[in-house]
Amino acid sequence: MSEPASISLNIASRYAQALFEIAKEENGLKALESDTEALGAALAISPELRELIASPVVSRDEQSSAMAAVVAKMGLAPVMANTIALMANKRRLFVLPQLVTSLRARIAEEKGEVTAEVT
């Protein structure tokens, strides 16, 4: 794994851990799971959203405003909305795809799910 990818994964893991713990503490894992899947789907189908979170040309204020509109339109839970707002404020939106992956893994582990590769 390259150093920038490793750094991105580390950043995403820290946000994911904090978000997961808060949601678990507030009995909001179902909402977190739903929000994680919705955010993952949005990132998968929207090149504009991927460009918005990755572009260094887009200002912090523009990213914050755009993400606030996306979050509102998607109806994400407050804990997810607040995390995304914090990430936008800190210019960390570029790790959203890794955040989604990390959250999916944490939620699956909490549910006792195991991923297996059949060959």
One Martini backbone bead per residue (centre of mass of N, CA, C, O) as a GRO file, in nm:
protein
  119
    1MET     BB    1   0.097   0.036   0.022
    2SER     BB    2   0.076   0.349  -0.002
    3GLU     BB    3   0.120   0.623   0.180
    4PRO     BB    4  -0.139   0.786   0.107
    5ALA     BB    5  -0.331   0.544   0.148
    6SER     BB    6  -0.257   0.496   0.444
    7ILE     BB    7  -0.341   0.773   0.548
    8SER     BB    8  -0.636   0.760   0.457
    9LEU     BB    9  -0.708   0.507   0.619
   10ASN     BB   10  -0.641   0.625   0.896
   11ILE     BB   11  -0.839   0.857   0.893
   12ALA     BB   12  -1.096   0.691   0.840
   13SER     BB   13  -1.072   0.505   1.091
   14ARG     BB   14  -1.106   0.726   1.304
   15TYR     BB   15  -1.383   0.824   1.218
   16ALA     BB   16  -1.526   0.549   1.225
   17GLN     BB   17  -1.482   0.483   1.522
   18ALA     BB   18  -1.626   0.729   1.638
   19LEU     BB   19  -1.897   0.692   1.493
   20PHE     BB   20  -1.958   0.408   1.595
   21GLU     BB   21  -1.952   0.465   1.901
   22ILE     BB   22  -2.176   0.675   1.905
   23ALA     BB   23  -2.398   0.501   1.777
   24LYS     BB   24  -2.388   0.276   1.988
   25GLU     BB   25  -2.447   0.454   2.238
   26GLU     BB   26  -2.729   0.558   2.080
   27ASN     BB   27  -2.868   0.324   1.926
   28GLY     BB   28  -2.761   0.381   1.589
   29LEU     BB   29  -2.682   0.137   1.390
   30LYS     BB   30  -2.908   0.130   1.182
   31ALA     BB   31  -2.868   0.417   1.078
   32LEU     BB   32  -2.571   0.384   1.005
   33GLU     BB   33  -2.610   0.164   0.797
   34SER     BB   34  -2.798   0.321   0.610
   35ASP     BB   35  -2.607   0.565   0.562
   36THR     BB   36  -2.369   0.405   0.450
   37GLU     BB   37  -2.517   0.289   0.203
   38ALA     BB   38  -2.608   0.560   0.082
   39LEU     BB   39  -2.325   0.684   0.053
   40GLY     BB   40  -2.204   0.460  -0.122
   41ALA     BB   41  -2.407   0.490  -0.355
   42ALA     BB   42  -2.351   0.786  -0.420
   43LEU     BB   43  -2.049   0.746  -0.487
   44ALA     BB   44  -2.095   0.533  -0.717
   45ILE     BB   45  -2.304   0.725  -0.907
   46SER     BB   46  -2.131   1.008  -0.847
   47PRO     BB   47  -1.897   1.196  -0.999
   48GLU     BB   48  -1.951   1.472  -0.867
   49LEU     BB   49  -1.906   1.383  -0.574
   50ARG     BB   50  -1.619   1.276  -0.610
   51GLU     BB   51  -1.506   1.548  -0.708
   52LEU     BB   52  -1.579   1.723  -0.465
   53ILE     BB   53  -1.406   1.554  -0.247
   54ALA     BB   54  -1.118   1.563  -0.427
   55SER     BB   55  -1.096   1.862  -0.487
   56PRO     BB   56  -0.867   2.130  -0.441
   57VAL     BB   57  -1.037   2.364  -0.583
   58VAL     BB   58  -1.242   2.330  -0.378
   59SER     BB   59  -1.363   2.486  -0.133
   60ARG     BB   60  -1.450   2.458   0.188
   61ASP     BB   61  -1.723   2.608   0.164
   62GLU     BB   62  -1.827   2.453  -0.082
   63GLN     BB   63  -1.816   2.174   0.043
   64SER     BB   64  -1.995   2.229   0.287
   65SER     BB   65  -2.249   2.318   0.133
   66ALA     BB   66  -2.283   2.072  -0.049
   67MET     BB   67  -2.291   1.856   0.179
   68ALA     BB   68  -2.534   1.972   0.327
   69ALA     BB   69  -2.728   1.922   0.090
   70VAL     BB   70  -2.684   1.618   0.064
   71VAL     BB   71  -2.760   1.538   0.352
   72ALA     BB   72  -3.046   1.655   0.345
   73LYS     BB   73  -3.149   1.494   0.097
   74MET     BB   74  -3.079   1.207   0.239
   75GLY     BB   75  -3.141   1.205   0.554
   76LEU     BB   76  -2.926   1.204   0.762
   77ALA     BB   77  -2.807   1.150   1.045
   78PRO     BB   78  -2.664   1.352   1.276
   79VAL     BB   79  -2.397   1.194   1.315
   80MET     BB   80  -2.325   1.192   1.013
   81ALA     BB   81  -2.356   1.491   0.950
   82ASN     BB   82  -2.142   1.590   1.155
   83THR     BB   83  -1.903   1.436   1.037
   84ILE     BB   84  -1.910   1.561   0.756
   85ALA     BB   85  -1.876   1.852   0.851
   86LEU     BB   86  -1.602   1.808   0.984
   87MET     BB   87  -1.456   1.703   0.733
   88ALA     BB   88  -1.498   1.961   0.570
   89ASN     BB   89  -1.354   2.155   0.769
   90LYS     BB   90  -1.076   1.960   0.749
   91ARG     BB   91  -1.034   1.844   0.459
   92ARG     BB   92  -1.157   1.505   0.458
   93LEU     BB   93  -1.348   1.401   0.217
   94PHE     BB   94  -1.150   1.208   0.054
   95VAL     BB   95  -1.227   0.959   0.278
   96LEU     BB   96  -1.519   0.851   0.234
   97PRO     BB   97  -1.478   0.572   0.102
   98GLN     BB   98  -1.315   0.458   0.349
   99LEU     BB   99  -1.532   0.505   0.557
  100VAL     BB  100  -1.741   0.314   0.442
  101THR     BB  101  -1.568   0.059   0.457
  102SER     BB  102  -1.513   0.071   0.763
  103LEU     BB  103  -1.809   0.068   0.856
  104ARG     BB  104  -1.892  -0.197   0.729
  105ALA     BB  105  -1.693  -0.369   0.894
  106ARG     BB  106  -1.795  -0.291   1.180
  107ILE     BB  107  -2.089  -0.379   1.143
  108ALA     BB  108  -2.038  -0.672   1.068
  109GLU     BB  109  -1.889  -0.745   1.329
  110GLU     BB  110  -2.123  -0.672   1.523
  111LYS     BB  111  -2.319  -0.891   1.371
  112GLY     BB  112  -2.125  -1.149   1.294
  113GLU     BB  113  -2.001  -1.120   1.026
  114VAL     BB  114  -1.861  -1.305   0.747
  115THR     BB  115  -1.604  -1.306   0.511
  116ALA     BB  116  -1.590  -1.499   0.208
  117GLU     BB  117  -1.379  -1.682  -0.018
  118VAL     BB  118  -1.460  -1.849  -0.313
  119THR     BB  119  -1.276  -2.110  -0.519
   0.00000   0.00000   0.00000
